[in-house]
Each structure stands twice: as C-alpha cells, then as structure tokens.
PDB file of C-alpha atoms in Angstrom:
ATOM      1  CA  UNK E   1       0.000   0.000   0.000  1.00  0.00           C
ATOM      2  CA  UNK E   2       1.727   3.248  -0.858  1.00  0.00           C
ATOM      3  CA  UNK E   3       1.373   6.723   0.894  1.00  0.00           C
ATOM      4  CA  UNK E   4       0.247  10.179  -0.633  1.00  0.00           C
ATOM      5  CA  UNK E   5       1.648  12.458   2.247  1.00  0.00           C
ATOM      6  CA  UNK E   6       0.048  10.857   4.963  1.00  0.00           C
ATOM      7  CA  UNK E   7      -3.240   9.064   3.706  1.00  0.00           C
ATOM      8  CA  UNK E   8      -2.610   5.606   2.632  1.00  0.00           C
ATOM      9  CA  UNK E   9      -3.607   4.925  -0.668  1.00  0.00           C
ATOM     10  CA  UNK E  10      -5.822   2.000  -1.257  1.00  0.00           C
ATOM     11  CA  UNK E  11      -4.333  -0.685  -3.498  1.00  0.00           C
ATOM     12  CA  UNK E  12      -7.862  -2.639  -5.009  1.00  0.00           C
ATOM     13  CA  UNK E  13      -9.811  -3.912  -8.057  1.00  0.00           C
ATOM     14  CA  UNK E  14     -11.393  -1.349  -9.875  1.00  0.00           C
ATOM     15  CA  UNK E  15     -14.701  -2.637  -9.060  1.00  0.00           C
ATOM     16  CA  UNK E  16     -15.373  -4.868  -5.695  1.00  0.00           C
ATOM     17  CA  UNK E  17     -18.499  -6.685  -5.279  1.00  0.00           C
ATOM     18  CA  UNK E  18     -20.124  -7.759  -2.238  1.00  0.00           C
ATOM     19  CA  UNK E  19     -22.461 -10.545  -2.036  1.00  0.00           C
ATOM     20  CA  UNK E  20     -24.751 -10.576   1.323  1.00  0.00           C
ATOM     21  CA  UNK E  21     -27.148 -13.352   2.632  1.00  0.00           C
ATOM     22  CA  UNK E  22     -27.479 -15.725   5.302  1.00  0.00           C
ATOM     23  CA  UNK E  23     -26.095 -18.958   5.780  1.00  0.00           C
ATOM     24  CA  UNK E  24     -28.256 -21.406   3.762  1.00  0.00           C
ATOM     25  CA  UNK E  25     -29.660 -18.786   1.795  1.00  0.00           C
ATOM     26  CA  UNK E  26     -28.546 -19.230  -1.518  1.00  0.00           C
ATOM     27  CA  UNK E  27     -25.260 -16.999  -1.538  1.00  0.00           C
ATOM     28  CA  UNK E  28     -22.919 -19.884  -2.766  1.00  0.00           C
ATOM     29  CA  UNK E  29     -25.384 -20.355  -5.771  1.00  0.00           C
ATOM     30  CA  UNK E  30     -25.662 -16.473  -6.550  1.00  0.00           C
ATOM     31  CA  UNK E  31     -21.916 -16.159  -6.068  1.00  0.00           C
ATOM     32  CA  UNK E  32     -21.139 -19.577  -8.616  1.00  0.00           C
ATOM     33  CA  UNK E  33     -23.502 -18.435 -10.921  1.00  0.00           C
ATOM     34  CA  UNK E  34     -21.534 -14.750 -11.387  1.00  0.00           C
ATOM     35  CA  UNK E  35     -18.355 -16.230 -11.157  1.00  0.00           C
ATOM     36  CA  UNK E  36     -20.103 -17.703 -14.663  1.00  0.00           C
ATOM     37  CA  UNK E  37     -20.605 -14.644 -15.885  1.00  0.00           C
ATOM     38  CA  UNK E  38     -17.201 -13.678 -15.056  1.00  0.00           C
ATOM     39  CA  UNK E  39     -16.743 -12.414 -11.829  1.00  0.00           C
ATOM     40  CA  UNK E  40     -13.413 -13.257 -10.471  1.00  0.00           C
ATOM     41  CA  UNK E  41     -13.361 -14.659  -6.505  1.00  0.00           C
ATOM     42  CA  UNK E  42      -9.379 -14.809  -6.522  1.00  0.00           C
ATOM     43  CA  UNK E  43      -8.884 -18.344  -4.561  1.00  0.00           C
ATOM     44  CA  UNK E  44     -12.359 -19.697  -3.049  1.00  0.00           C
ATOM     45  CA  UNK E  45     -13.729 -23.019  -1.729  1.00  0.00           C
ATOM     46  CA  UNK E  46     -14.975 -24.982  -4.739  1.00  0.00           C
ATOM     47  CA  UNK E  47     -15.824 -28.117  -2.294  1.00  0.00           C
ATOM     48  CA  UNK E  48     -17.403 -28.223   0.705  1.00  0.00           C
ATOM     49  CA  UNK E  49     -19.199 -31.261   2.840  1.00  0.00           C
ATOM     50  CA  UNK E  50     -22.442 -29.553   2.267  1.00  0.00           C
ATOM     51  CA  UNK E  51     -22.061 -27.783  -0.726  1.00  0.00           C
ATOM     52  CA  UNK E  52     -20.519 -30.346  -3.561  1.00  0.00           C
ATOM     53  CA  UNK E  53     -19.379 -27.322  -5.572  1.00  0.00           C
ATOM     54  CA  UNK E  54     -18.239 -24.861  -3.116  1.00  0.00           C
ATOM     55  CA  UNK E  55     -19.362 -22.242  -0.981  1.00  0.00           C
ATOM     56  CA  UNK E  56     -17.320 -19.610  -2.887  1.00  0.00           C
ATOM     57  CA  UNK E  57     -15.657 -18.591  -0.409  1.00  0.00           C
ATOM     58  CA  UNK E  58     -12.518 -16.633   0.377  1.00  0.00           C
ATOM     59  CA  UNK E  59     -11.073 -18.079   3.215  1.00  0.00           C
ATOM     60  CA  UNK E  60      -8.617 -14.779   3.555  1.00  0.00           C
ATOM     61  CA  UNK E  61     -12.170 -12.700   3.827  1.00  0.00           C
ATOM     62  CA  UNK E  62     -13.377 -15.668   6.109  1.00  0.00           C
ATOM     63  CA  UNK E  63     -10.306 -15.318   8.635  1.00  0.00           C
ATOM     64  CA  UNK E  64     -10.795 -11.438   9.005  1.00  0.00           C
ATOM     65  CA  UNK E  65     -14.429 -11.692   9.723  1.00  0.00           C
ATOM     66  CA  UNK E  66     -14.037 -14.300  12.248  1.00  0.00           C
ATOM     67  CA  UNK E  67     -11.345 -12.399  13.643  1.00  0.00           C
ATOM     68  CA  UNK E  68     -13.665  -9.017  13.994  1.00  0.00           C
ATOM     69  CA  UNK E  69     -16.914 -11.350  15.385  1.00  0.00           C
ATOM     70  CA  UNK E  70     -14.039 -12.666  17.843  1.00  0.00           C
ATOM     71  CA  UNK E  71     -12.927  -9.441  19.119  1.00  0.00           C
ATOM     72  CA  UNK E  72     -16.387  -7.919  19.871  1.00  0.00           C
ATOM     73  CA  UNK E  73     -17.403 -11.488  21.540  1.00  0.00           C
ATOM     74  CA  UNK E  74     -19.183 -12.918  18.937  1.00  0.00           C
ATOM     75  CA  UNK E  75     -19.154 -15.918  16.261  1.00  0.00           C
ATOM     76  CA  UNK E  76     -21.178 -16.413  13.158  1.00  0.00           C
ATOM     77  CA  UNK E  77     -24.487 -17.925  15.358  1.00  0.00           C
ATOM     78  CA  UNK E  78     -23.520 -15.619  17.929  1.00  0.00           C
ATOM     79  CA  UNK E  79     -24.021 -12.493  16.522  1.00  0.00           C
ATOM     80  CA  UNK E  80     -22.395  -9.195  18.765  1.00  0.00           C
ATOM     81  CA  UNK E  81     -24.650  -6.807  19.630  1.00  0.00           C
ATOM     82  CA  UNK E  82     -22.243  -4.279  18.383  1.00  0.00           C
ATOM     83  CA  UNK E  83     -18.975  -4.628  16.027  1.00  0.00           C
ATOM     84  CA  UNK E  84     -16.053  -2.434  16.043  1.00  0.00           C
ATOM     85  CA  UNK E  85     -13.546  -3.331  13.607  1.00  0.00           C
ATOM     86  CA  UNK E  86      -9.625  -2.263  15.440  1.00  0.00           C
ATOM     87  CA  UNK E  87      -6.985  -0.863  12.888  1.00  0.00           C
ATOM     88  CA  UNK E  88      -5.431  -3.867  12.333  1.00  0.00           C
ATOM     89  CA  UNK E  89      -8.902  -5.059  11.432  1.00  0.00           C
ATOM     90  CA  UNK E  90      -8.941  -2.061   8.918  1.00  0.00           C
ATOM     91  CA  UNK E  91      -5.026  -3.272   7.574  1.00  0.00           C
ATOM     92  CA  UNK E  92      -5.845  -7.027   7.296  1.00  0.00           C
ATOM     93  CA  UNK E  93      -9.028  -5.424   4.824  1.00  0.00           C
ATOM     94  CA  UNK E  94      -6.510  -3.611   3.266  1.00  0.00           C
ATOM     95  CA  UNK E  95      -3.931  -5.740   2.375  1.00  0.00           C
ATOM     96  CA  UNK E  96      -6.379  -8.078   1.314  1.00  0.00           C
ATOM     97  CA  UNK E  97      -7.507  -5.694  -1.173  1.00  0.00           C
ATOM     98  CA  UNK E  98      -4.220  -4.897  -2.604  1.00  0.00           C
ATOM     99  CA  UNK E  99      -3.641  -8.871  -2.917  1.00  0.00           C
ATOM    100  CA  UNK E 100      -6.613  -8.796  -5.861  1.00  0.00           C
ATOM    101  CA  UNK E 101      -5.792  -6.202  -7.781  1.00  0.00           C
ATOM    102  CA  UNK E 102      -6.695  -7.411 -11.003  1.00  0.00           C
ATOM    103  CA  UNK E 103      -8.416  -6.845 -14.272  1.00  0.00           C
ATOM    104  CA  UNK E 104     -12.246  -6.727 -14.064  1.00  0.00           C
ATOM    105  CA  UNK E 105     -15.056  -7.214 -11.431  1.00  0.00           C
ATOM    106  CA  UNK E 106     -13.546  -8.767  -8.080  1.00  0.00           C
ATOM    107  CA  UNK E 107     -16.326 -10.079  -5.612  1.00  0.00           C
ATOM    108  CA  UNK E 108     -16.007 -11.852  -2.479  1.00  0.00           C
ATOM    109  CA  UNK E 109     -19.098 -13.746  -0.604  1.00  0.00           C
ATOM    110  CA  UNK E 110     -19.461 -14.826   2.768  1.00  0.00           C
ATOM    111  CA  UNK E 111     -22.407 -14.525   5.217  1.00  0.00           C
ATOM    112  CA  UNK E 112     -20.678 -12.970   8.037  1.00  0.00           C
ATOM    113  CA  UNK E 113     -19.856  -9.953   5.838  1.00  0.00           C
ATOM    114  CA  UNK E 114     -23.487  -8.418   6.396  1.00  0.00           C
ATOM    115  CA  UNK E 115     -22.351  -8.632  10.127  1.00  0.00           C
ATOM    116  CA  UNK E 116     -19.334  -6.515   9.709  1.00  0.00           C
ATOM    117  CA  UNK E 117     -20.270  -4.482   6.565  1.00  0.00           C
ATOM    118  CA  UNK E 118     -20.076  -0.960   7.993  1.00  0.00           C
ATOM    119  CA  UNK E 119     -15.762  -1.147   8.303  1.00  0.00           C
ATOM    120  CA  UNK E 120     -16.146  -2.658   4.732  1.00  0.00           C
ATOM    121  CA  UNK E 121     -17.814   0.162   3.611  1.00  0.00           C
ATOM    122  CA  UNK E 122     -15.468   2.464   5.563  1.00  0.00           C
ATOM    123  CA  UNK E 123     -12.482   0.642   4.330  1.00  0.00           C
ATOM    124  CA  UNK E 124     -13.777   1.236   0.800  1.00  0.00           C
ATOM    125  CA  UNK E 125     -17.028   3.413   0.101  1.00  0.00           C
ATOM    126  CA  UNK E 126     -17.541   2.606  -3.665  1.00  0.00           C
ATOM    127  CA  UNK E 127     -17.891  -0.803  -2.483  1.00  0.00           C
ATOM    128  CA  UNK E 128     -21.223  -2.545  -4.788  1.00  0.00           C
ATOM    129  CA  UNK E 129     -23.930  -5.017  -3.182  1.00  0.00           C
ATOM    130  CA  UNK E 130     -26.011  -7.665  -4.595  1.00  0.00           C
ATOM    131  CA  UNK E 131     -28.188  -9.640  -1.844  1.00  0.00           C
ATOM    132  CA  UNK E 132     -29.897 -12.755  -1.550  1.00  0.00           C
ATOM    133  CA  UNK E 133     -32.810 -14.099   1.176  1.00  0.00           C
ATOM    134  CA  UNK E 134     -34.395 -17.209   1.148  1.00  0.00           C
ATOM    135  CA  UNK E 135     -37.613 -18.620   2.781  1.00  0.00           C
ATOM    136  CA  UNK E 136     -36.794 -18.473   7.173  1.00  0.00           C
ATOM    137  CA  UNK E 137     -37.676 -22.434   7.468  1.00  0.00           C
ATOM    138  CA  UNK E 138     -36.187 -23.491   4.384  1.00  0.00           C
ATOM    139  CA  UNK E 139     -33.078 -21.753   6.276  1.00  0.00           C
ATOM    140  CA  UNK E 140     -34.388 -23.381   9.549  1.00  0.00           C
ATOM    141  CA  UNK E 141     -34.253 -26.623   7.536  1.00  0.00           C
ATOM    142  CA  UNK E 142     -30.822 -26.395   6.553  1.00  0.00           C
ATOM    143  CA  UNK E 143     -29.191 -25.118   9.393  1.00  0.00           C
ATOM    144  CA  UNK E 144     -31.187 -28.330  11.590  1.00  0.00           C
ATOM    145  CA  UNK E 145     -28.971 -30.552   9.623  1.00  0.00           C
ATOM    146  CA  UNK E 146     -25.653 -28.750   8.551  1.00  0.00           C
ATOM    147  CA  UNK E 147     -25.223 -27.229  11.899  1.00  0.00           C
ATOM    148  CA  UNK E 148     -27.697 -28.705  14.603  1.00  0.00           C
ATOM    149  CA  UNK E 149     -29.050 -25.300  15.586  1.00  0.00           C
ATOM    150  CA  UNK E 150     -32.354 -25.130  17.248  1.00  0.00           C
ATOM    151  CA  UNK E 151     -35.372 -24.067  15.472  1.00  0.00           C
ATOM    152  CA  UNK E 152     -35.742 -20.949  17.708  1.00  0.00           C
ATOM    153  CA  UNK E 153     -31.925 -20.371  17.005  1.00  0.00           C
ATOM    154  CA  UNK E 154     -31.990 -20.345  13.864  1.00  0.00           C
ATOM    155  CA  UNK E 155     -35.094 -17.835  13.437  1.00  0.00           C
ATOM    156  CA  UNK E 156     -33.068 -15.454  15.276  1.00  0.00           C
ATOM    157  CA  UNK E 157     -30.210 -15.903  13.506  1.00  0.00           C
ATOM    158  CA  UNK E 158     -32.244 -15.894  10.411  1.00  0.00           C
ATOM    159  CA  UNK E 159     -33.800 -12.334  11.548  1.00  0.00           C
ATOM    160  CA  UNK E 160     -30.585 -11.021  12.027  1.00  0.00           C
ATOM    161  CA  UNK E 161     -28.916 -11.263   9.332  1.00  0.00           C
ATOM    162  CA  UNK E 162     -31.606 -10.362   7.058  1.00  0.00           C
ATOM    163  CA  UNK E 163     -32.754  -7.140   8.942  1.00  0.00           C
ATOM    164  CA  UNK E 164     -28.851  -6.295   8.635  1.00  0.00           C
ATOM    165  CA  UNK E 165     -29.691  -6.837   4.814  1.00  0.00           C
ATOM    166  CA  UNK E 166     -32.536  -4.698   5.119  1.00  0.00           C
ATOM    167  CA  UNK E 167     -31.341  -1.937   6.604  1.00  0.00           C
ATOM    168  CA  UNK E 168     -28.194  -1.576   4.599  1.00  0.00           C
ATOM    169  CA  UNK E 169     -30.707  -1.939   1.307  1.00  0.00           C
ATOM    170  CA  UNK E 170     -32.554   0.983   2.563  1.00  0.00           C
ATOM    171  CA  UNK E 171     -29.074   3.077   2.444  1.00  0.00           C
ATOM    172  CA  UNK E 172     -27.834   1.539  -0.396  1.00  0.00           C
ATOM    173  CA  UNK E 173     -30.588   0.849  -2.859  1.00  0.00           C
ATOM    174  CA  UNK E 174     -29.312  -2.973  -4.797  1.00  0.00           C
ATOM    175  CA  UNK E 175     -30.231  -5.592  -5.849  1.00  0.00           C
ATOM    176  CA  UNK E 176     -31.976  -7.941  -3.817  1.00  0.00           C
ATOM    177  CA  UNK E 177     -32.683 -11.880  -4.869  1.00  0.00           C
ATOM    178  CA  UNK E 178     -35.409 -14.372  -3.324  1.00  0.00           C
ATOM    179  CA  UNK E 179     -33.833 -17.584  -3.911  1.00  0.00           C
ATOM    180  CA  UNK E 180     -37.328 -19.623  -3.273  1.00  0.00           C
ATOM    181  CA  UNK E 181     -37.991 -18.942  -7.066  1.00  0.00           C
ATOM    182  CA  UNK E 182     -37.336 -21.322  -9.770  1.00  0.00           C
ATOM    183  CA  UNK E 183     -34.468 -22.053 -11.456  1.00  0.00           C
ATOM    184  CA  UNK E 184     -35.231 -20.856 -14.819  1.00  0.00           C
ATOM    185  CA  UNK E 185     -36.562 -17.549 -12.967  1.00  0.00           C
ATOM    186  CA  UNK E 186     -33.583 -17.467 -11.223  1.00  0.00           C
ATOM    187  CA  UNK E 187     -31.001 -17.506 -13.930  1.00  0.00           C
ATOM    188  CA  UNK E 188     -33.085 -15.337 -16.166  1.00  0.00           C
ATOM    189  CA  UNK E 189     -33.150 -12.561 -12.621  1.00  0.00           C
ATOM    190  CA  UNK E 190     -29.029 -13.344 -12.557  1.00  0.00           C
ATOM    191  CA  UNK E 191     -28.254 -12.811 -16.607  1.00  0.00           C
ATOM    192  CA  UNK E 192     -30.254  -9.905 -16.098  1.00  0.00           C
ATOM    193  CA  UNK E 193     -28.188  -8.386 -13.607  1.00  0.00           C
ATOM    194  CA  UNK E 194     -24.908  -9.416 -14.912  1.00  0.00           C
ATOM    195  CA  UNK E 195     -24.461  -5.963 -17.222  1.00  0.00           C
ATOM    196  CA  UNK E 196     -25.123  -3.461 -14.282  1.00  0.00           C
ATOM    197  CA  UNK E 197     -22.901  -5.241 -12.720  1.00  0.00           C
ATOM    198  CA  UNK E 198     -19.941  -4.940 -15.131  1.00  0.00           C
ATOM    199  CA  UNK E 199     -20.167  -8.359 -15.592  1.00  0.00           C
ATOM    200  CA  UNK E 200     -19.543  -8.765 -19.704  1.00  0.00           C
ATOM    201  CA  UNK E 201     -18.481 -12.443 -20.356  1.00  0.00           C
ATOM    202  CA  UNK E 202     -20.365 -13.045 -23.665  1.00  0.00           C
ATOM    203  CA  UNK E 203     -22.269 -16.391 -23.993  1.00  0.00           C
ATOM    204  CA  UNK E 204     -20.989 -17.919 -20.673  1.00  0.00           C
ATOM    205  CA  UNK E 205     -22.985 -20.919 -19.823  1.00  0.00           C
ATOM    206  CA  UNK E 206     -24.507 -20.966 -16.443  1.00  0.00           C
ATOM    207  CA  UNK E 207     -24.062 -24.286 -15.114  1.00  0.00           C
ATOM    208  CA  UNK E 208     -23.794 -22.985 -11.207  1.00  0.00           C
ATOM    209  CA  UNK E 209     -27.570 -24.265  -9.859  1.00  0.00           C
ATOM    210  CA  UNK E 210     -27.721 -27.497  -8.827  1.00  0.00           C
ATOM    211  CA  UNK E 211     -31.294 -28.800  -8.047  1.00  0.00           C
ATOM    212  CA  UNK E 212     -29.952 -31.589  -5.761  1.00  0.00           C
ATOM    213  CA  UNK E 213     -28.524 -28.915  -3.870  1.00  0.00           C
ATOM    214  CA  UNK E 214     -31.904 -26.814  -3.024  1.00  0.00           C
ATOM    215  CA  UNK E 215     -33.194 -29.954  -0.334  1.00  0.00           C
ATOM    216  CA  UNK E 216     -35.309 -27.346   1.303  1.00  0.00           C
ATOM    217  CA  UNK E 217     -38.288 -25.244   0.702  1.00  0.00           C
ATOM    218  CA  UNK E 218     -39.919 -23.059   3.277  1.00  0.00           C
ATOM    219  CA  UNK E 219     -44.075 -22.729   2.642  1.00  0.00           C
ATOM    220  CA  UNK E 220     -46.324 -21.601   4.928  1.00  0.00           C
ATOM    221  CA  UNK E 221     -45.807 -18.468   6.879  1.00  0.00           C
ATOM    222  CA  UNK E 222     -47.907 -18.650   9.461  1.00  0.00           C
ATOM    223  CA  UNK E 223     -46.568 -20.767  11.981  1.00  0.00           C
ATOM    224  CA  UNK E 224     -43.390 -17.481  11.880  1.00  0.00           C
ATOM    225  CA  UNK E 225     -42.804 -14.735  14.535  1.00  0.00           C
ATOM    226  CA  UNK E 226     -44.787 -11.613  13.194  1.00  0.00           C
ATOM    227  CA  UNK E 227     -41.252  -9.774  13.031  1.00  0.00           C
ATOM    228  CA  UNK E 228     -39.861 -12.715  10.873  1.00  0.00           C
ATOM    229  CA  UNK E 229     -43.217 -12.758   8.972  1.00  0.00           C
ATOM    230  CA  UNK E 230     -43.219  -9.123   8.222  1.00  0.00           C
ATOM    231  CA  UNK E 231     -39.831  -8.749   7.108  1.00  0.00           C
ATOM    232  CA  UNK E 232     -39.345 -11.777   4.939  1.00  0.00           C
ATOM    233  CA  UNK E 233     -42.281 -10.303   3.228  1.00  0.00           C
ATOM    234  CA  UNK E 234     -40.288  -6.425   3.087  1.00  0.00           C
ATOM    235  CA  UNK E 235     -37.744  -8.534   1.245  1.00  0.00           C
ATOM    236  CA  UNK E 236     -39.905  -9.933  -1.156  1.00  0.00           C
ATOM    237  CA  UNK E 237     -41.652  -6.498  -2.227  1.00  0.00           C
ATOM    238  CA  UNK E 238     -38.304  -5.278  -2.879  1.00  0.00           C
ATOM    239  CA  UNK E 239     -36.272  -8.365  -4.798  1.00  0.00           C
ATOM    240  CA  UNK E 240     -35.893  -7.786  -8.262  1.00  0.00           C
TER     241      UNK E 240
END
C-alpha cells in the first residue's frame, strides 16, 4: 500500500463486489452463478461437505471476519450486539484488497460480511452489493442438519442477518434476490443483472444451480414470529 503524504492509498480492483445473505440462503449459488458470468473470486472453496461445488468462499475474507466477530465477543451464530472493527482489522481489509488487484469485477461472498459491513464500507465506500434471502424455514431446515441449531436459534439468527440486509438496502438501494424462485426464474433474474454489474463475459454458460442442492423449501408463513413474517415479506416487495 503506498502513501500520498500521509493518507494511505488504497491498493484494489477497480470494481469490488459484495455478495450478502445468510447462511443457507442461496449466496454460494448467486456467487457460482456470477463467477459464470465472469466475476473473479481470486482463490475460493470450490468443495465443501455440504455444498458439492463450493461455498465460494474466500477463506482470507473468512479469517478477518471471524477475527472481527471474535474481538467484539461474537461468532457467526452468535451475533455481537455491536462490532467495532480495530486498525489492524482495517489493515488485514486492506492488504487483502491490494492482494486482488486485477483486471475486471472482483467479488467476495461470505455470510458474516453483512455482520461486519459498515468497516467494509469504511475501508472502501464505492464498495457494490447484490443480496440474496431465502424462505426463514427453508433456512431453519438447513441449518437443523448442517449445523444442529435449534429451530428458535436459527429464526433469530435468520432475523438477524436479514434485517442487517434490510437496513443496509434501505441506504444503499441494490439488488436484492429471493432464492425460493425457480431455477429458470432465477437464472433469467441473474443474466439480467450481470451488465449493471460490469459483468460482460459473452455467452458464458450458467451451469452454477444445482437442483440436488436446493433440499429445502420453506411454505407456509404462518406458523413465523410476526417480526420474521413481516420482514421476509419487506424482502420480497423489494427483490428484483
């Protein structure tokens, strides 16, 4: 990172793309399917136990966010009430940056991000957002099995997450997925964000989705807390 008198000056791609969900929500399947369309990850988890192609994931992105969740007492099911990233917090984002400077669209994707997106945003404000939210007990489903949460658990976690979602999509204004829609409607809602995006890769084949991934749906909403209800339901008036 080199200095202009006494500011640092950011080392990054020219465009960095955030993609924000939670866990079990579809972000490995939004992030695949624009890595299609040629957004570049730099080196991310194409295998996982529960996820036969990958979560997409950074692990240098993963690291730093567990380290900030650590530091304020928290984990990824145990969100902090607050987070305050410290300036080696704001270094580590830094140099990770500078690590992916590279021609094109760089995006990284991991579900903690939405809990420590304000010293992201700090670190570097023309930072770009794409979201995804999925049905709460298709989520409630999926973390049962992956992680053995609790049903009651895993609404709150559920709940916060997304209301960090949908509070930084009332300051930000992006786009927003539902991934309890179809595939074709899916991949006809991704290709049709790929171009605002910066995302140019001419007649890339999407081969991402994976039905036999998708084990769980979520249906009814009635047997949801009203404040899950209602804004699962904010979500879906504003998805694209």
């Amino acid at each position: 990172m080199s200095m202009l008198g006494s500011e640092p000056v950011l080392q990054a791609p020219q465009r960095v793309l955030a993609i924000l969900g939670m866990h079990r929500s579809g972000t490995s399947c939004l992030t695949g399917s624009l890595q299609d369309a040629g957004l570049e990850l730099g080196d991310c988890h194409t295998w996982n136990p529960y996820n036969k192609k990958g979560n997409r994931e950074n692990q240098a992105f993963v690291d730093l966010h567990d380290a900030i969740l650590a530091a304020n007492g928290g984990a990824w099911d145990k969100p902090p009430r607050k987070v305050r990233w410290q300036q080696e917090h704001y270094e580590w984002a830094r140099n990770i940056l500078a690590e992916q400077t590279m021609t094109g669209v760089f995006g990284f994707k991991d579900p903690r991000a939405l809990l420590v997106i304000d010293g992201w945003r700090k670190v570097l404000p023309s930072l770009e957002f794409v979201g995804i939210f999925r049905h709460p007990e298709a989520v409630v489903q999926s973390l049962a099995n992956r992680s053995q949460l609790a049903r009651d658990h895993a609404l709150a976690l559920w709940f916060h997450y997304n209301r960090a979602l949908w509070h930084l999509y009332k300051k930000e204004r992006f786009p927003v997925l539902c991934f309890d829609e179809g595939e074709q409607e899916f991949q006809a809602k991704v290709a049709s964000l790929t171009p605002q995006l910066g995302l140019t890769r001419e007649e890339h084949v999407a081969t991402f989705y994976d039905r036999s991934l998708k084990q769980y749906c979520g249906e009814s909403l009635s047997t949801l807390p009203w404040r899950v209800r209602r804004l699962y339901q904010n979500l879906r008036k504003v998805s694209v």
